[in-house]
XYZ file of C-alpha atoms in Angstrom:
724
model
C 2.599 68.070 30.982
C 6.250 67.464 30.831
C 5.982 65.020 33.685
C 3.185 63.110 32.117
C 5.032 62.906 28.703
C 8.315 61.937 30.650
C 6.184 59.091 32.629
C 4.632 57.723 29.433
C 7.884 57.595 27.662
C 9.510 55.775 30.610
C 6.403 53.293 30.693
C 7.041 52.599 26.817
C 10.594 52.061 27.373
C 9.880 49.629 30.253
C 7.544 47.706 28.167
C 9.776 47.443 25.330
C 12.524 46.160 27.636
C 10.152 43.644 28.992
C 9.215 42.529 25.399
C 12.955 42.107 24.453
C 13.640 39.901 27.657
C 10.445 37.832 27.214
C 10.983 37.096 23.347
C 14.170 35.101 22.631
C 16.199 36.471 19.697
C 15.386 33.599 17.483
C 11.697 34.435 17.527
C 11.761 38.078 16.508
C 13.444 37.990 13.147
C 11.603 38.942 10.041
C 10.828 36.547 7.242
C 10.638 32.691 6.882
C 12.863 30.479 8.835
C 13.757 26.759 8.758
C 15.166 24.523 11.328
C 16.366 20.961 10.296
C 17.426 18.564 13.092
C 18.857 15.058 12.289
C 18.964 12.206 14.540
C 21.224 9.509 13.016
C 19.575 6.045 12.984
C 16.157 6.978 14.526
C 13.828 4.052 13.359
C 10.178 4.885 12.502
C 9.049 1.708 13.971
C 10.428 2.206 17.322
C 9.298 5.879 17.463
C 5.576 4.562 16.525
C 5.820 2.075 19.457
C 7.170 4.567 21.908
C 4.553 7.083 20.774
C 1.737 4.728 21.480
C 3.140 4.009 24.897
C 3.023 7.866 25.486
C 6.860 8.152 25.893
C 7.500 10.658 23.095
C 5.043 13.573 23.925
C 6.735 16.307 21.862
C 7.006 14.141 18.740
C 3.470 13.029 19.243
C 2.130 16.577 19.387
C 4.466 17.306 16.403
C 2.986 14.334 14.286
C -0.720 15.549 15.329
C -0.384 19.309 14.461
C 2.033 18.661 11.347
C 3.173 15.525 9.612
C 4.998 12.154 10.403
C 5.940 9.281 8.446
C 8.717 7.252 6.962
C 11.645 8.902 5.181
C 12.997 6.896 2.261
C 16.849 6.348 2.710
C 19.589 5.779 0.123
C 20.885 2.456 -1.430
C 22.864 1.704 0.315
C 21.447 2.705 3.686
C 24.556 4.068 5.227
C 25.202 7.191 7.036
C 27.639 8.910 4.828
C 25.624 8.121 1.578
C 22.285 9.281 3.237
C 23.758 12.384 4.849
C 25.424 13.555 1.718
C 22.158 13.151 -0.325
C 20.431 15.098 2.486
C 22.922 17.958 1.918
C 22.889 18.031 -1.769
C 19.386 16.587 -2.604
C 21.107 14.260 -4.952
C 21.749 10.634 -5.299
C 25.049 8.855 -4.851
C 25.498 8.866 -8.668
C 25.754 12.669 -8.251
C 27.507 13.252 -4.954
C 29.932 10.208 -5.392
C 29.682 8.603 -1.872
C 28.777 5.006 -2.113
C 30.053 3.360 1.030
C 32.108 3.946 4.048
C 35.021 2.340 2.021
C 36.045 2.234 -1.523
C 38.864 0.529 -3.275
C 41.750 2.798 -4.246
C 41.556 3.228 -8.105
C 43.978 1.027 -10.113
C 44.638 -1.319 -6.889
C 42.565 -3.588 -4.739
C 43.459 -1.606 -1.604
C 40.820 -0.127 0.419
C 40.450 3.508 1.574
C 38.271 5.909 3.329
C 35.676 6.968 0.729
C 34.623 10.254 2.499
C 37.781 12.207 1.995
C 41.247 11.571 0.248
C 44.830 12.660 1.238
C 46.408 15.175 -0.967
C 49.123 17.761 -0.622
C 49.745 21.446 -0.965
C 52.922 23.528 -1.011
C 54.147 24.624 2.368
C 55.334 28.051 3.407
C 56.701 29.988 0.262
C 60.323 30.556 -0.266
C 59.522 34.135 0.483
C 58.090 33.284 3.836
C 60.975 31.136 4.782
C 63.533 33.678 3.714
C 61.648 36.466 5.783
C 61.869 34.150 8.847
C 65.566 33.671 8.271
C 66.076 37.376 7.671
C 64.170 38.141 10.683
C 66.376 35.904 12.838
C 69.582 37.374 11.190
C 68.266 40.964 11.987
C 67.837 39.953 15.489
C 71.179 38.489 15.680
C 72.664 41.652 14.166
C 70.860 43.919 16.777
C 71.875 41.719 19.684
C 75.543 41.610 18.584
C 75.483 45.443 17.854
C 74.057 46.208 21.304
C 76.470 43.930 23.151
C 79.446 45.330 21.307
C 78.335 49.005 21.987
C 78.024 48.084 25.552
C 81.879 47.478 25.559
C 82.309 50.868 23.880
C 83.991 49.509 20.890
C 84.409 51.539 17.972
C 81.313 51.857 15.707
C 82.992 50.617 12.750
C 84.180 47.460 14.358
C 80.826 47.079 16.215
C 78.921 47.454 12.892
C 81.171 45.117 10.908
C 80.971 42.387 13.490
C 77.173 42.760 13.591
C 76.823 42.535 9.750
C 79.047 39.408 9.815
C 77.097 37.845 12.419
C 73.792 38.559 10.792
C 75.111 37.153 7.379
C 76.312 34.186 9.150
C 73.043 33.565 10.673
C 71.377 34.060 7.368
C 73.498 31.369 5.771
C 73.429 28.937 8.585
C 69.734 28.916 8.850
C 69.188 27.799 5.382
C 69.746 23.996 6.005
C 67.853 24.486 9.303
C 64.839 26.090 7.746
C 64.767 23.341 5.056
C 64.558 20.648 7.804
C 62.215 22.471 10.260
C 59.830 24.105 7.811
C 57.829 21.721 5.472
C 58.078 22.008 1.827
C 54.580 20.671 1.491
C 51.608 20.093 3.812
C 49.169 17.078 3.934
C 45.776 18.299 2.487
C 42.653 16.546 3.011
C 40.154 16.549 0.008
C 36.452 16.226 0.497
C 35.206 13.268 -1.997
C 31.524 14.408 -1.721
C 30.754 16.023 -4.945
C 27.719 18.516 -5.189
C 26.720 21.822 -3.685
C 24.957 21.449 -0.279
C 21.740 23.357 0.116
C 22.868 25.771 2.749
C 25.352 27.170 0.278
C 22.455 27.914 -2.244
C 20.730 29.604 0.821
C 23.783 31.685 1.631
C 24.145 32.664 -2.039
C 20.553 34.135 -1.828
C 21.528 36.264 1.165
C 20.535 33.883 3.971
C 22.123 33.434 7.114
C 22.895 29.897 7.771
C 24.329 27.925 10.993
C 24.960 24.088 10.395
C 26.300 22.206 13.481
C 28.029 18.850 13.343
C 27.096 18.007 9.623
C 28.441 14.684 8.487
C 30.557 14.359 5.324
C 31.657 18.067 5.360
C 35.203 17.604 6.219
C 37.238 19.517 5.468
C 35.027 22.333 5.965
C 34.240 24.904 3.183
C 31.188 26.854 2.567
C 29.833 30.326 1.139
C 30.062 33.239 3.024
C 27.091 33.622 5.313
C 27.498 30.037 6.558
C 28.683 28.854 9.828
C 29.503 25.142 9.845
C 31.077 22.411 11.948
C 31.914 19.091 10.624
C 31.201 15.583 12.155
C 31.244 12.033 10.569
C 34.478 11.854 8.538
C 36.531 14.154 10.666
C 39.540 12.186 11.352
C 41.497 12.300 14.743
C 45.135 13.797 15.012
C 46.481 10.417 13.936
C 44.381 10.712 10.729
C 42.188 7.752 11.605
C 38.496 7.532 12.488
C 39.219 6.922 16.166
C 42.442 5.420 17.386
C 41.791 4.984 21.132
C 44.320 3.570 23.850
C 44.139 1.133 26.809
C 46.986 1.148 29.157
C 47.394 -1.753 31.657
C 49.367 -4.131 33.787
C 47.564 -6.898 31.769
C 49.559 -8.692 29.092
C 47.808 -8.571 25.724
C 48.237 -11.067 22.880
C 48.604 -8.197 20.342
C 49.529 -4.503 20.351
C 46.437 -3.544 18.547
C 42.653 -4.547 18.574
C 40.632 -5.408 15.851
C 39.456 -1.809 15.395
C 42.810 -0.153 15.744
C 42.798 0.404 19.293
C 46.384 0.618 20.760
C 47.124 -1.984 23.735
C 50.009 -1.014 26.118
C 51.234 -3.288 28.783
C 52.982 -1.234 31.567
C 55.005 -2.638 34.565
C 54.721 -0.499 37.717
C 57.966 -0.586 39.507
C 57.801 1.031 43.267
C 54.325 2.065 41.995
C 55.125 3.900 38.932
C 55.548 2.827 35.344
C 56.072 4.384 31.917
C 55.260 3.753 28.133
C 54.455 5.885 25.033
C 51.386 7.385 23.421
C 51.263 6.925 19.809
C 50.711 10.151 17.864
C 50.491 11.153 14.168
C 53.109 10.037 11.511
C 55.724 12.766 10.867
C 55.273 13.611 7.322
C 58.341 15.950 7.334
C 60.739 13.007 7.996
C 61.747 10.147 5.890
C 59.578 7.093 6.159
C 56.912 9.043 7.951
C 57.782 7.582 11.431
C 55.295 7.664 14.143
C 55.483 10.367 16.773
C 55.663 9.128 20.258
C 55.559 10.948 23.456
C 56.045 9.569 27.120
C 53.095 9.045 29.538
C 53.479 7.643 32.989
C 51.340 5.993 35.724
C 51.671 5.992 39.385
C 49.428 4.219 41.647
C 48.560 6.222 44.699
C 46.625 3.943 46.734
C 43.942 1.106 46.327
C 41.390 3.667 44.702
C 43.558 6.218 42.892
C 46.099 6.440 40.067
C 48.076 9.334 38.731
C 48.443 9.843 34.853
C 51.247 12.366 33.771
C 51.953 13.459 30.298
C 54.037 16.317 29.298
C 53.992 17.828 32.610
C 50.319 17.825 33.011
C 49.270 15.486 35.845
C 45.740 14.034 36.335
C 44.605 12.242 39.660
C 41.877 9.843 38.898
C 39.661 7.595 41.275
C 38.339 4.249 40.008
C 35.587 5.039 37.481
C 36.597 8.748 37.158
C 37.122 10.678 33.974
C 39.810 13.333 33.544
C 38.989 16.837 32.166
C 40.698 17.322 28.605
C 44.307 17.217 28.645
C 46.585 18.791 26.051
C 49.280 16.940 24.424
C 51.793 18.242 21.783
C 53.486 16.250 18.946
C 56.575 17.862 17.542
C 57.127 17.379 13.921
C 60.279 19.636 14.151
C 61.421 22.395 16.665
C 59.089 24.909 14.589
C 56.074 22.506 13.761
C 53.893 21.041 16.426
C 50.378 19.452 16.446
C 48.323 20.120 19.506
C 45.695 17.654 20.717
C 43.008 17.191 23.330
C 42.157 13.978 25.035
C 40.434 12.475 28.105
C 41.373 9.478 30.448
C 39.454 7.312 32.644
C 40.693 4.985 35.363
C 38.510 1.756 34.645
C 39.725 -0.404 37.615
C 42.684 -1.297 39.738
C 41.987 -4.869 40.649
C 42.899 -7.578 39.793
C 44.614 -5.639 36.947
C 44.595 -1.810 36.392
C 43.231 -0.326 33.285
C 43.406 3.284 31.914
C 41.352 4.137 29.043
C 42.368 6.890 26.688
C 39.964 8.508 24.057
C 41.178 9.335 20.661
C 43.290 12.525 20.014
C 41.044 15.282 19.078
C 42.197 18.483 17.349
C 42.530 21.573 19.549
C 40.273 24.179 17.952
C 42.686 26.779 19.058
C 45.726 25.393 17.736
C 44.564 23.713 14.389
C 47.103 22.670 11.650
C 47.138 25.042 8.687
C 45.332 22.483 6.257
C 42.781 21.062 8.961
C 39.460 22.746 8.664
C 36.848 21.526 11.107
C 34.693 24.545 10.783
C 33.798 27.248 8.417
C 34.848 30.037 8.784
C 38.029 28.600 10.097
C 37.991 30.280 13.370
C 34.008 29.215 14.048
C 35.258 26.118 15.950
C 37.487 28.348 18.256
C 34.675 30.647 18.840
C 32.363 27.701 19.826
C 35.086 26.358 22.266
C 35.201 29.722 23.971
C 31.696 29.975 24.285
C 30.806 26.487 25.313
C 33.974 24.675 26.304
C 36.213 22.225 24.645
C 34.493 18.993 23.011
C 35.441 16.128 20.963
C 36.144 17.003 17.210
C 36.380 13.504 16.009
C 33.612 12.749 13.872
C 33.134 9.303 15.311
C 33.144 10.628 18.762
C 31.434 8.113 21.109
C 33.276 5.093 22.208
C 31.623 2.271 20.248
C 34.986 0.702 18.883
C 36.529 0.138 22.440
C 33.302 -1.346 23.477
C 33.040 -3.606 20.485
C 36.588 -4.821 21.316
C 35.794 -5.400 25.058
C 38.269 -2.634 26.150
C 35.725 -0.799 28.101
C 32.489 -1.717 29.850
C 28.916 -0.705 28.921
C 28.790 1.948 32.031
C 31.896 3.613 30.274
C 30.219 3.667 26.975
C 27.012 5.308 28.273
C 29.112 7.932 30.201
C 30.984 8.923 27.120
C 27.827 8.934 24.988
C 25.968 11.281 27.801
C 29.173 13.466 27.979
C 29.207 13.901 24.165
C 25.426 14.509 24.058
C 25.713 17.176 26.582
C 28.291 18.889 24.725
C 26.632 18.717 21.453
C 23.292 19.753 23.045
C 24.727 22.876 24.757
C 26.053 24.059 21.388
C 23.066 23.515 19.401
C 20.791 25.331 21.782
C 23.132 28.130 22.354
C 23.744 28.675 18.788
C 19.951 28.684 18.116
C 19.568 31.161 21.087
C 22.076 33.571 19.394
C 19.360 34.083 16.662
C 21.837 35.046 13.755
C 20.158 32.486 11.451
C 17.603 32.104 8.798
C 18.387 28.260 8.177
C 19.521 26.259 11.107
C 20.621 22.529 10.650
C 22.221 20.196 13.124
C 22.688 16.380 13.406
C 23.094 14.377 16.545
C 24.607 10.969 16.355
C 23.884 9.397 19.962
C 20.576 7.529 18.772
C 22.751 5.634 16.116
C 25.657 4.882 18.525
C 23.376 3.735 21.324
C 21.471 1.301 19.050
C 24.643 -0.213 17.328
C 25.870 -1.379 21.008
C 22.699 -1.953 22.881
C 20.519 -4.241 20.490
C 21.890 -7.163 22.387
C 20.128 -6.011 25.563
C 16.627 -5.763 23.868
C 16.558 -8.545 21.230
C 16.036 -11.744 23.198
C 16.765 -13.775 19.860
C 20.139 -12.162 19.470
C 22.801 -14.957 19.848
C 24.789 -12.741 22.299
C 21.698 -11.711 24.295
C 22.490 -11.393 28.059
C 19.847 -11.147 30.820
C 21.985 -9.643 33.409
C 23.081 -6.913 30.980
C 19.602 -6.585 29.662
C 18.345 -5.886 33.296
C 21.038 -3.116 33.716
C 21.131 -1.464 30.214
C 17.888 -2.763 28.326
C 16.269 0.613 28.778
C 19.087 2.691 27.106
C 17.780 2.520 23.523
C 14.311 3.806 24.587
C 16.078 6.379 26.722
C 17.784 7.651 23.720
C 14.603 8.155 22.026
C 13.120 9.889 25.070
C 16.215 12.133 24.941
C 15.450 12.990 21.213
C 11.919 13.781 22.272
C 13.152 16.233 24.808
C 15.422 18.061 22.486
C 12.787 18.288 20.010
C 10.386 19.628 22.672
C 12.910 22.460 23.741
C 13.501 23.551 20.220
C 9.746 23.482 19.605
C 9.061 25.587 22.721
C 11.851 28.069 22.516
C 12.692 28.697 18.840
C 9.631 27.738 16.698
C 7.036 30.298 15.800
C 4.487 30.622 12.772
C 7.234 31.889 10.450
C 9.401 28.712 11.174
C 9.191 25.429 9.421
C 10.637 22.765 11.903
C 11.740 19.387 10.300
C 12.959 16.447 12.420
C 14.578 13.555 10.205
C 16.945 10.527 10.334
C 19.113 9.188 7.639
C 18.170 5.572 8.152
C 16.407 3.155 10.672
C 17.924 0.187 12.462
C 17.888 -3.547 12.814
C 19.359 -6.286 15.073
C 22.676 -7.783 13.937
C 22.548 -11.464 14.573
C 24.466 -13.089 11.878
C 27.409 -12.061 9.915
C 27.911 -13.124 6.230
C 31.290 -13.691 4.805
C 30.766 -12.646 1.256
C 34.314 -13.185 0.225
C 34.246 -16.672 1.565
C 30.931 -17.143 -0.417
C 32.865 -15.957 -3.435
C 35.467 -18.434 -2.830
C 33.425 -21.433 -2.316
C 31.420 -20.495 -5.551
C 34.632 -20.398 -7.614
C 34.322 -16.607 -8.153
C 37.577 -15.831 -6.118
C 40.822 -17.806 -6.173
C 43.106 -18.094 -3.351
C 46.820 -19.064 -3.158
C 48.637 -21.564 -0.801
C 46.464 -22.966 1.790
C 43.295 -21.353 0.753
C 40.621 -20.914 3.263
C 42.742 -22.915 5.746
C 45.137 -19.967 6.055
C 43.266 -18.249 8.777
C 46.056 -15.754 9.682
C 46.970 -14.866 6.065
C 43.060 -14.149 5.187
C 42.642 -12.166 8.442
C 42.461 -8.550 8.021
C 42.643 -5.780 10.947
C 41.907 -2.037 10.638
C 45.385 -1.003 11.666
C 46.558 -1.971 8.324
C 44.761 1.099 6.996
C 47.072 3.275 9.249
C 50.342 1.258 8.142
C 52.108 2.302 4.954
C 53.135 -1.360 4.637
C 49.558 -2.489 5.365
C 48.574 -5.574 3.442
C 45.342 -6.477 1.833
C 44.034 -9.539 -0.071
C 47.623 -11.028 0.268
C 46.453 -14.711 -0.340
C 44.039 -13.742 -3.253
C 45.056 -15.176 -6.792
C 43.786 -12.398 -8.938
C 44.098 -14.281 -12.127
C 41.651 -16.742 -10.904
C 39.278 -14.097 -9.341
C 36.126 -12.855 -10.941
C 34.882 -10.743 -7.968
C 35.708 -9.407 -4.626
C 33.918 -7.736 -1.741
C 35.034 -4.649 0.193
C 33.139 -2.128 2.403
C 29.687 -2.867 3.688
C 28.096 -5.039 0.866
C 30.027 -3.619 -2.059
C 31.018 -6.192 -4.740
C 33.474 -5.331 -7.527
C 33.895 -7.198 -10.649
C 37.648 -7.927 -11.600
C 37.138 -6.463 -15.014
C 40.004 -6.588 -17.368
C 41.009 -3.033 -18.482
C 39.754 -1.571 -15.301
C 41.133 -3.450 -12.373
C 44.817 -4.069 -12.025
C 44.984 -7.803 -12.865
C 41.500 -8.012 -14.340
C 40.264 -11.626 -15.350
C 36.768 -10.816 -16.443
C 36.348 -9.864 -20.072
C 34.033 -7.145 -20.690
C 32.063 -9.417 -22.970
C 31.722 -11.811 -19.660
C 30.437 -8.861 -17.300
C 26.754 -9.228 -17.458
C 26.963 -13.116 -17.027
C 29.165 -12.834 -13.861
C 26.891 -10.291 -12.297
C 24.013 -12.541 -13.034
C 25.878 -15.529 -11.564
C 26.510 -13.720 -8.456
C 22.916 -12.138 -8.183
C 21.273 -15.523 -8.630
C 23.552 -17.301 -6.296
C 23.167 -14.792 -3.457
C 19.365 -14.594 -3.741
C 19.600 -18.491 -3.436
C 21.719 -18.318 -0.312
C 20.460 -20.061 2.741
C 21.627 -20.097 6.285
C 22.214 -23.727 7.762
C 20.747 -22.409 11.117
C 17.351 -21.315 9.459
C 17.311 -23.034 6.069
C 13.721 -21.825 5.269
C 14.474 -18.222 5.580
C 15.828 -15.919 2.879
C 19.093 -14.266 3.721
C 19.532 -11.820 1.016
C 16.576 -9.476 0.126
C 17.978 -7.979 -3.069
C 21.292 -7.633 -5.101
C 21.440 -4.364 -6.884
C 23.289 -3.436 -10.136
C 24.918 -0.122 -10.025
C 23.205 1.117 -13.418
C 19.692 -0.013 -11.970
C 19.921 2.254 -8.883
C 22.234 5.215 -9.770
C 22.504 7.867 -12.313
C 24.868 10.689 -12.675
C 28.424 11.593 -13.402
C 29.995 9.727 -10.374
C 28.516 6.273 -11.177
C 31.946 5.116 -12.834
C 33.209 5.225 -9.024
C 30.393 3.016 -7.822
C 30.862 -0.815 -7.059
C 29.293 -2.947 -9.628
C 26.677 -4.643 -7.121
C 25.296 -3.767 -3.854
C 24.087 -6.713 -1.564
C 20.916 -5.808 0.582
C 20.179 -8.204 3.351
C 17.189 -9.335 5.338
C 16.863 -7.933 8.706
C 19.069 -9.776 11.212
C 21.886 -10.236 8.800
C 24.798 -8.095 7.787
C 27.909 -8.386 5.997
C 30.834 -9.557 8.218
C 33.506 -7.322 9.912
C 36.134 -9.333 8.095
C 34.448 -8.992 4.757
C 34.135 -5.109 5.092
C 37.844 -4.878 5.515
C 38.762 -7.523 2.889
C 39.101 -10.550 5.027
C 38.073 -14.170 4.174
C 37.273 -16.262 7.253
C 36.869 -20.073 6.708
C 33.044 -20.139 6.885
C 30.391 -18.394 5.146
C 28.028 -17.521 8.323
C 28.826 -16.789 11.706
C 26.909 -15.693 14.907
C 27.525 -11.933 15.826
C 28.939 -12.495 19.361
C 29.852 -8.865 19.557
C 28.887 -5.977 21.566
C 28.282 -4.269 18.074
C 24.813 -5.919 17.985
C 22.494 -3.574 15.915
C 22.995 -2.253 12.501
C 21.654 -0.916 9.087
C 24.502 -1.262 6.851
C 24.026 -3.688 3.969
C 20.375 -4.236 4.866
C 17.939 -3.801 2.258
C 17.165 0.006 2.018
C 13.277 -0.517 1.722
C 13.425 -2.099 5.122
C 15.470 0.704 6.720
C 13.572 3.935 6.240
C 14.384 6.846 8.461
C 11.679 9.318 10.298
C 10.216 12.436 9.173
C 8.366 14.952 11.278
C 7.306 18.575 10.136
C 5.857 21.289 12.273
C 3.404 21.957 9.435
C 1.249 19.527 7.738
C 2.808 18.499 4.351
C 1.453 16.212 1.684
C 0.861 12.706 2.384
C 3.015 11.080 -0.148
C 6.327 9.016 -0.232
C 9.049 11.194 1.090
C 12.728 10.837 0.611
C 15.851 12.186 2.426
C 16.700 13.818 -1.081
C 13.422 15.859 -0.515
C 14.846 17.897 2.462
C 17.230 20.084 0.608
C 14.605 21.455 -1.827
C 11.954 21.666 0.948
C 14.050 24.014 3.022
C 15.055 26.077 0.082
C 11.476 26.385 -1.225
C 10.470 27.411 2.307
C 13.259 30.213 2.404
C 12.017 31.548 -0.944
C 15.397 30.387 -2.539
C 14.886 28.798 -6.317
C 15.633 25.158 -6.158
C 18.424 24.170 -8.621
C 17.608 21.965 -11.665
C 20.225 19.329 -10.645
C 18.673 18.624 -7.334
C 16.918 15.304 -7.635
C 14.587 15.552 -4.755
C 11.336 17.562 -4.745
C 9.995 20.288 -2.300
C 7.323 19.108 0.072
C 4.912 21.991 0.053
C 2.331 22.693 2.722
C -0.978 21.162 2.295
C -4.223 23.274 2.167
C -6.195 22.865 5.614
């Protein structure tokens, strides 16, 4: 009897063990669960075409069993605006993000709209004094031991040791002041509102949110694990300052998108230059920190890169692993970064590309939070390896400036995607969540750079390039489908609502429109000196954003200016009493807005005079409501598909002509295109009501499914399950 009982017990234990092995941790939790996976820029029309061709089997099955349709985006249809609305369930009038850029209040200077630069006190006087006291005590005991070793009398020994300790304490005062910062830079998130995952955590739900845009610096409620994405700067406090070292001689030290171009002569096969780092906020004038980097040509296929004692031997076409570099602000304060190199070629000129400087998650500056809790980023690095922390982590800008080739861009994208995918699947597998959210950016980045390979009507279309890379956009959608399929198979059961979304769609970017030039030619903006003929004075480069002495709108005569354009289709009225040198009286405001709206709606392209260029021009009080409206530009331009605000206009430049062909690798876009032409995608694992859906509806839908009350200030509405 005892044997039978024992055998039965062992069989039950074995069955239980097999059950635990067979069922993933994420599938055995009690209660409702929600998974929301975003794919930046995934376009519903392309999804429909690929599903019709049978190339997206997992999304097709999801559409058949659940729901699929367009997801209305925000106005404007820009990633930071849309993802902020996704997070909060609110429009821009509430969360305060209206564009990638905004003008600095009280000036005409542009700044990044997602986060602002502030300061916070450095280590307290007590902490500094404690460090000095510790050093003094160490000196006291060292002297004491040394003198005792010479068998001097105790009184003499102690006196000498005390004098030494006091001297050290006094001497370290000026040193501490120079070596320990009295204040620290403090990034401040400009997005207002409460993200829906915080509401879930406050209700006792466990949340994991991976690579969520517009969350830097990270902060959340207890119960949330979060990593930041779009909006997270590099170590130089930019959105991605990359480097190109070469034997080639460059016309400028900087590219248009703030890449650093370094000419390096090899003498005896070896040459050296410097790597640009962050500005030293502890030093007068905030000088740029530089560290030496050297290059040695080993043979006709290999080059050695050495920085701070770390040596990397690269063959042509080979990437390095992550290298660690350190920038010393003082003997006591250092910033640690990670970066990778690729040897692009050796003949006829050699070129080495270096990606932007990422923060090392194991050695973060005290006010830089790329995750919540602060140590979560370090935990992820320990579990899955190092990855880029830069929010814009795929090499679009170097390709835009022709510093790298398409193969290098694709390699970098695939590397980043593999890292992101490994983290997402690994954290899903851990199962310690009720709400799981993640955003992949590769679909957006691929389309930005590859539209010239699929749009035969693009002015920069290239047949040879199309033959080599023309399948890459569709590949990115197929990769999206594979990710969805893996999540569906491994982590979704009857208790789990699975949503797949995007923030906006995509268009070919064929022609750029210089809106500031249009304002000048319509007597709405005044210029000094040579006017539009001053090409150099009217040209703007992104490096000026990084330069404390950077100049913007330097040729504009503000006394003769009624409006100016900055960012991606944002127009500001030069209103007296609000702008620094306002020229438009409040009583003239509506008339000036009407003049701009009517003029832009009548705008025609000389290359296609019968076609409309501008779909709509929106007044801010027509499309926004909420307490942040006062920060919004006065007008937003929504172009027809194929047109976009020019690069120079976005940075405040004023080229001589209104229209220009987009002869650039950055050949697809969505920014400044009319939002009703730029919807995103929506998939649900369950059948939901067939009604108009908005990105503002995702937050309340997730909360409703989790049984968390939806706050009254959320503007979206929950999409509830349909009756079979």
